[in-house]
XYZ file of C-alpha atoms in Angstrom:
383
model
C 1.659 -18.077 -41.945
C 1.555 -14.457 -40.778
C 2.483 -12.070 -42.922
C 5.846 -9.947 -42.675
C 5.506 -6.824 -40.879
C 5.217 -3.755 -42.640
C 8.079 -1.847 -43.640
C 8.629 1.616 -43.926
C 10.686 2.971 -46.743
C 12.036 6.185 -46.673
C 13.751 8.119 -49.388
C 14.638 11.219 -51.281
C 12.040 11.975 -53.566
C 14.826 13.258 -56.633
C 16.869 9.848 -55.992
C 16.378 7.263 -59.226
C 17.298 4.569 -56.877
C 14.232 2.102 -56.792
C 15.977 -1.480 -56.032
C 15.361 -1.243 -52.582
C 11.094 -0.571 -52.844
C 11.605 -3.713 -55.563
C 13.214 -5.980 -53.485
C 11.157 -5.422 -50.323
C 7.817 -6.116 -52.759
C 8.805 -9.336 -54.195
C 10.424 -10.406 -50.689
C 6.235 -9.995 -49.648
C 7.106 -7.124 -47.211
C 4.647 -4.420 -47.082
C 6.044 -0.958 -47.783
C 4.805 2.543 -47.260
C 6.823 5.280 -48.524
C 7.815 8.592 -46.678
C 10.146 11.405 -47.265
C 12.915 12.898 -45.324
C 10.674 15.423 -44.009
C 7.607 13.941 -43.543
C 6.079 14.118 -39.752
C 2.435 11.416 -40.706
C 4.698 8.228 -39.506
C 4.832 7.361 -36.450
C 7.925 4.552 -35.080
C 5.775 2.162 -33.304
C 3.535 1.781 -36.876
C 6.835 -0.184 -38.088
C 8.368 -2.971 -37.440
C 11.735 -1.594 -39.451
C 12.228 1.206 -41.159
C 14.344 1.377 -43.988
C 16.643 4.920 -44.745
C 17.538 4.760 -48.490
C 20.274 7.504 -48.209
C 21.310 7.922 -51.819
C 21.459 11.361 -53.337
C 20.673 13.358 -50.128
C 22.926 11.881 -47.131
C 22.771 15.146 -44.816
C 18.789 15.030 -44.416
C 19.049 11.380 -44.115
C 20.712 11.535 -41.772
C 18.258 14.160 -40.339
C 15.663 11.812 -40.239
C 17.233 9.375 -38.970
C 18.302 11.392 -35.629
C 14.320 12.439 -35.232
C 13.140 9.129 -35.731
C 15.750 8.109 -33.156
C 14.320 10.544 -30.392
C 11.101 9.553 -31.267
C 10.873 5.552 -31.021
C 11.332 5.583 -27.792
C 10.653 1.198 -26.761
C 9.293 0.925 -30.287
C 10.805 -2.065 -32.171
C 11.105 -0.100 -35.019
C 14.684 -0.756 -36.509
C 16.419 1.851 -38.925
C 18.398 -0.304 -42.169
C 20.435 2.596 -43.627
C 21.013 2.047 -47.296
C 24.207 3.848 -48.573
C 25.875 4.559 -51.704
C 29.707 5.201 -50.632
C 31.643 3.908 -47.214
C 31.539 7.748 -46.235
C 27.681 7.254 -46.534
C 27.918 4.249 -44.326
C 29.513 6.026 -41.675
C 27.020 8.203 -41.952
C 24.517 6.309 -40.992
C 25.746 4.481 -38.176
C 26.663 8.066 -36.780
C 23.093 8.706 -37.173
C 21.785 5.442 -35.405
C 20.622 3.036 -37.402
C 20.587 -0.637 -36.600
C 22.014 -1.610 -39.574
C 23.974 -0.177 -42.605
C 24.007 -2.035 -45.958
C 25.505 -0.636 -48.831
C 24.931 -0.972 -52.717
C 24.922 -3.048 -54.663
C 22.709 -5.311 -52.326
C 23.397 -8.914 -52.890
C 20.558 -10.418 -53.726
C 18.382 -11.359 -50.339
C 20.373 -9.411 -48.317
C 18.064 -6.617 -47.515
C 15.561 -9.334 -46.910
C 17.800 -11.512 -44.814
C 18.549 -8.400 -42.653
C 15.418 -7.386 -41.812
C 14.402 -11.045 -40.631
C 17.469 -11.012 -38.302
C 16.135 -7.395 -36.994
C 12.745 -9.349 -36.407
C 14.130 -12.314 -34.492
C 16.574 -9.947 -32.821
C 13.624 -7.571 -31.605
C 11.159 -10.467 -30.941
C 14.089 -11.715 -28.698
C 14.411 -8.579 -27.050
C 10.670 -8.558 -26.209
C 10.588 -11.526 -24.696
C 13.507 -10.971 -22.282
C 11.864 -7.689 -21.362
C 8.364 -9.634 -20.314
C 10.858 -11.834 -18.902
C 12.456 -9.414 -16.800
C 9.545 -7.380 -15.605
C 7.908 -10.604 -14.517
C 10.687 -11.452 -12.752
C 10.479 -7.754 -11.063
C 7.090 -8.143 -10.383
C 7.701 -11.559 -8.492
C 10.680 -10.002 -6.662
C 8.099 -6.902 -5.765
C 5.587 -9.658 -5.102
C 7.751 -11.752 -2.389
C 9.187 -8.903 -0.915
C 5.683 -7.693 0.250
C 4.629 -11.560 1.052
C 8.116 -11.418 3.410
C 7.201 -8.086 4.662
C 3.712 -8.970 5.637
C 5.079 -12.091 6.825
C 7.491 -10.254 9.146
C 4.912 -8.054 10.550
C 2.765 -11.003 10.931
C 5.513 -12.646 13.282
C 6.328 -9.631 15.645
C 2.478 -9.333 15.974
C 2.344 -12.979 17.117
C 5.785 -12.759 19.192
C 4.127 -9.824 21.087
C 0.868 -11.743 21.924
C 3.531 -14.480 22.715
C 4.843 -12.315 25.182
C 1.553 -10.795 26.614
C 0.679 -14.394 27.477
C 4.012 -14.651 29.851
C 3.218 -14.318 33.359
C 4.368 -10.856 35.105
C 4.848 -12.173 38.189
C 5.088 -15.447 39.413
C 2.708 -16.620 42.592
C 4.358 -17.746 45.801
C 2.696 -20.788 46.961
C 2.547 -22.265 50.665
C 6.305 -22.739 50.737
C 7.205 -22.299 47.000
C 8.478 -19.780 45.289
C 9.348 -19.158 42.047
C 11.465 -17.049 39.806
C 12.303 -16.975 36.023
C 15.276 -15.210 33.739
C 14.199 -14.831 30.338
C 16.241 -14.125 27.027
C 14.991 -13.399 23.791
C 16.453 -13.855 20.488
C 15.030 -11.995 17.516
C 13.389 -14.640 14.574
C 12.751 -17.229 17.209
C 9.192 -18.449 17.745
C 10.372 -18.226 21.542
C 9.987 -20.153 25.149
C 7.082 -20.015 27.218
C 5.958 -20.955 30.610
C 4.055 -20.272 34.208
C 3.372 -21.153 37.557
C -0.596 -22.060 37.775
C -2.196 -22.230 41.743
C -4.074 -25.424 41.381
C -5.643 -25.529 44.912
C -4.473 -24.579 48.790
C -1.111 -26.977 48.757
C -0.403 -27.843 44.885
C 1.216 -25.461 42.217
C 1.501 -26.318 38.801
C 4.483 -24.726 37.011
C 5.620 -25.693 33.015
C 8.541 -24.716 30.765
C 8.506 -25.741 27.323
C 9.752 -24.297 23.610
C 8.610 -24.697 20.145
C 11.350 -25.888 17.644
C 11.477 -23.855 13.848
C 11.238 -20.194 13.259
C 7.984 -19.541 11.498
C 4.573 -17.938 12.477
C 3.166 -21.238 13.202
C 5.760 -22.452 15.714
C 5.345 -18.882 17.138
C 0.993 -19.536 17.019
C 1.833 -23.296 18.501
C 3.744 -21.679 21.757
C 0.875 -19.978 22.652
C -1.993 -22.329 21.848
C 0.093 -24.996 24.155
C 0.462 -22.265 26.643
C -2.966 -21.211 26.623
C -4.533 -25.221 26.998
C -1.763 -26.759 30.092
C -4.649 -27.472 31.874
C -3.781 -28.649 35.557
C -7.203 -29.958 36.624
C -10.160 -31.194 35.791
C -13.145 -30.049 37.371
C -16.310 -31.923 37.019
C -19.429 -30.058 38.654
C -18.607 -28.746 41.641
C -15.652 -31.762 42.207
C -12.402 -31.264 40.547
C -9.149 -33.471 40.392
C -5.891 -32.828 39.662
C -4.185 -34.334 36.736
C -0.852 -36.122 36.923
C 1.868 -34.400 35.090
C 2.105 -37.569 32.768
C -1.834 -37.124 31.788
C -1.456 -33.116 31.416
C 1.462 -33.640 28.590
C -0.944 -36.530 27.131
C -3.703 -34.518 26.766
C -1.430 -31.408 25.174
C -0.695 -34.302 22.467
C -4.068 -34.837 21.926
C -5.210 -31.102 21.841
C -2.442 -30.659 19.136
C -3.759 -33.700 17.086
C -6.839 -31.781 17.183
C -5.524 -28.713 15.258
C -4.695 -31.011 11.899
C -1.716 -29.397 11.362
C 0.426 -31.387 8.423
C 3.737 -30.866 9.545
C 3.660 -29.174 12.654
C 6.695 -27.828 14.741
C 8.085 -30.286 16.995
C 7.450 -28.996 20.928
C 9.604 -29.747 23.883
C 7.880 -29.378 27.470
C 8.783 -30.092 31.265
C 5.643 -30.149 33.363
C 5.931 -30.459 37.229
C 3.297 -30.632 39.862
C 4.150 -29.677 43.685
C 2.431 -29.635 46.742
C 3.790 -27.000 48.397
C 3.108 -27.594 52.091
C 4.752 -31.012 52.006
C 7.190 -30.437 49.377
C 6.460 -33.441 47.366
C 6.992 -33.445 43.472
C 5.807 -35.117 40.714
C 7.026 -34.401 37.477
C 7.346 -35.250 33.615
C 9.085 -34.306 30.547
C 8.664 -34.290 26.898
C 11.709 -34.557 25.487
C 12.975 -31.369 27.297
C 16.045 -30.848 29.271
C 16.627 -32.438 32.483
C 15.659 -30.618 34.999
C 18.658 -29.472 37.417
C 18.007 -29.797 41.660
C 20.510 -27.843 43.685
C 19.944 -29.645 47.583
C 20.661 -27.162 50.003
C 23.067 -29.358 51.268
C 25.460 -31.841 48.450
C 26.282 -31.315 44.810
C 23.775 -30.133 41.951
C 22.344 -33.178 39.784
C 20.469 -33.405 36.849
C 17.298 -35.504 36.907
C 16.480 -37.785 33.768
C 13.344 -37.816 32.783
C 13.453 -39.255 29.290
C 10.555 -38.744 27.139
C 9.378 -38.452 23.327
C 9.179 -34.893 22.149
C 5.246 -33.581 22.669
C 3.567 -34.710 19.324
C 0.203 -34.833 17.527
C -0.045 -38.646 18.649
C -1.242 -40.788 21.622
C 1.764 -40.648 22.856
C 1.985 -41.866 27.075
C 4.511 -40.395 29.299
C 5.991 -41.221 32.816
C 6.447 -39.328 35.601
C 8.960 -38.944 38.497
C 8.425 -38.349 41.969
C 10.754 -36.766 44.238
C 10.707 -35.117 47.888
C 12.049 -32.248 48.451
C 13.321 -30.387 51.329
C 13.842 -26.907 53.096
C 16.733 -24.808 50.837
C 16.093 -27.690 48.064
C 15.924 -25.941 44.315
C 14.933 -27.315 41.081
C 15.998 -25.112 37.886
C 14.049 -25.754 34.614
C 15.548 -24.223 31.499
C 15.415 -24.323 27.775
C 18.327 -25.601 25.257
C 19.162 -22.044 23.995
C 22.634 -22.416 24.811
C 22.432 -23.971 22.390
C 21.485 -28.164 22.595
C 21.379 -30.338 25.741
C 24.610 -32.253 24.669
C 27.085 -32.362 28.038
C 29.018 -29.874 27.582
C 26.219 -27.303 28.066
C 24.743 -29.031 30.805
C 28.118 -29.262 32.313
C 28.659 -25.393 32.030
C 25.060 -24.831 33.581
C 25.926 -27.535 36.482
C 29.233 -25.086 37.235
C 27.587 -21.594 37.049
C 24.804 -22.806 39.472
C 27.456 -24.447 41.880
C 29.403 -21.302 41.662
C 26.503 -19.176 42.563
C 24.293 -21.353 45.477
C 24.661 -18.869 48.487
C 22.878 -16.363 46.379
C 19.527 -15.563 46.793
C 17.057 -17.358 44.209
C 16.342 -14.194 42.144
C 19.750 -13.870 42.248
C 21.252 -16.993 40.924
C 19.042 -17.484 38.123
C 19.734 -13.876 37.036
C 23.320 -14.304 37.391
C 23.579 -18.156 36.110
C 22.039 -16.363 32.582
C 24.226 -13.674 32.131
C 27.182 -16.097 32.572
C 25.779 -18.864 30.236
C 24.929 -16.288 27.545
C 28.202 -14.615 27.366
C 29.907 -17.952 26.493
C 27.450 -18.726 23.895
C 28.047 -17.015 20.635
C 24.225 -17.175 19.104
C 22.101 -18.200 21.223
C 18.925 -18.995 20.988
C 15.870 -18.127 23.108
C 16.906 -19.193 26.625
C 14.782 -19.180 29.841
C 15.780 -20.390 32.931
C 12.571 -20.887 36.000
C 13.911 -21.422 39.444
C 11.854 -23.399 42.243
C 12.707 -23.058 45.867
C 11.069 -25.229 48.835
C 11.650 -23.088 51.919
């Protein structure tokens, strides 16, 4: 077993009192004794220090005081031994830990500093306790703050990879109304020239708000590939084959549990005005005919995942004044309601000029929604 800590005993060298040295030595404590006045000792030598008061209270009490402003942290407990009650109140005035006073039972001085020991032992270990707690708290705050800084670096490369302006093709044109929302990985899309007649044009949005799903937007962004060019032959791909090959590329990264990605990927030639198009598990695109009501077009379609998953693909023709409006969920979800509220903006706004109603349509949704979420909404017009 380890042996009891050392005690130090101090007393007043006239006093004839000499239980207290006695019963520390056959307890198996270790004493050293001082004097009121002595300056050798130093607190953190002791474990407990034991004040016998008797016969000279005043520079006891002296002692005691100094010894006070000189621990510091040091678990070095004052017992204050005392003659009289007055000489108990004494030494708690002073600020000692303990006050016993004579006669001692027998164990009692003993007993008490054992309780002192588990008491500052206890103490100790709450303290590691707490400063490792401080220095996790210190530790995750920095991981958060680096992670922060980490995302707005990778939302502003996000948002470099955004087109500034979007082509005008044959008789296409395009225009987009973007919204951002602070903490959101965030949409992404563009209008690609494929060749003379076809234009390529995508709209998608990673689900989750983390640096990955912020990373994933513009890796998918960065591979839509609309062709495939062999030599000095190329040939376009299908919109079906495009989001089968983004599965494919993601399957490629090994990510565990990656984000799940939504995506609407059309294909038009612009001369003739004929559209393909296909969706993974995005909204429905909405067309606005220049002449009859707005409709949604269902394009069902699993979300765009790590598999080898296959996808089908709509055609459509469309004709002079004909728009098609892709947008993301931001407002928030594609439940009816929504989609309702975006079907009445748009019908509310169709003599406006493209730029114009997609502009417009935004402001309106947004102001109804109380948090929303990233929203972008790309207009297509054949004229």
């Amino acid at each position: 077993m380890p042996s009891p800590p050392a005690v130090l005993l101090v007393v007043d060298p006239a006093s004839t009192q000499t239980d207290a040295r006695q019963i520390l030595e056959k307890a198996g404590f270790g004493v050293q004794l001082a004097t009121f006045d002595a300056t050798d000792p130093k607190p953190g030598q002791f474990r407990h220090t034991v004040v016998d008061s008797s016969g000279a209270p005043p520079r006891a009490a002296g002692f005691c005081r100094r010894w006070c402003e000189h621990r510091g942290n040091a678990e070095s407990a004052i017992v204050w031994l005392a003659d009289s009650p007055e000489d108990r109140m004494a030494g708690w005035q002073a600020g000692a830990d303990a006050v016993l006073g004579r006669p001692l039972a027998f164990g009692e001085l003993p007993a008490q500093i054992e309780r002192l020991t588990i008491h500052a032992d206890e103490r100790k270990r709450l303290s590691q306790r707490a400063n490792e707690s401080t220095q996790i708290n210190q530790t995750l705050l920095q991981l958060y703050q680096q992670s922060d800084v980490d995302f707005r670096i990778a939302r502003r490369i996000q948002r470099a990879c955004r087109p500034t302006q979007l082509p005008a093709v044959g008789r296409a044109r395009f225009t987009v109304s973007h919204r951002e929302r602070v903490g959101s990985p965030g949409d992404f899309h563009n209008v690609l020239r494929v060749d003379e007649d076809r234009v390529a044009f995508f709209l998608g949005e990673v689900m989750g708000q983390s640096l990955t799903s912020c990373m994933l937007a513009v890796f998918i962004h960065q591979n839509v590939g609309p062709k495939e060019i062999t030599g000095q032959t190329y040939r376009v791909l299908p919109p079906e084959e495009v989001l089968h090959r983004l599965g494919r590329a993601l399957a490629m990264l090994g990510i565990p549990d990656p984000p799940l990605v939504r995506l609407t990927y059309g294909l038009l030639n612009s001369q003739t005005g004929e559209l393909s198009f296909a969706c993974a598990g995005h909204t429905p695109p909405l067309r606005l005919p220049a002449i009859g009501p707005a409709e949604f077009w269902r394009a069902p379609g699993p979300m765009l995942a790590p598999s080898d998953t296959h996808y089908t693909a709509q055609s459509a023709q469309l004709r002079p004044g004909d728009r098609i409006l892709l947008f993301t969920d931001g407002l928030p979800g594609a439940t009816p309601q929504p989609l309702d509220n975006l079907r009445a903006a748009v019908e509310a706004r169709r003599e406006l000029p493209l730029p114009g109603l997609v502009a417009s349509v935004t402001q309106d949704l947004l102001t109804q929604t109380l948090e929303p979420d990233d929203f972008t909404l790309l207009g297509l017009e054949f004229v």
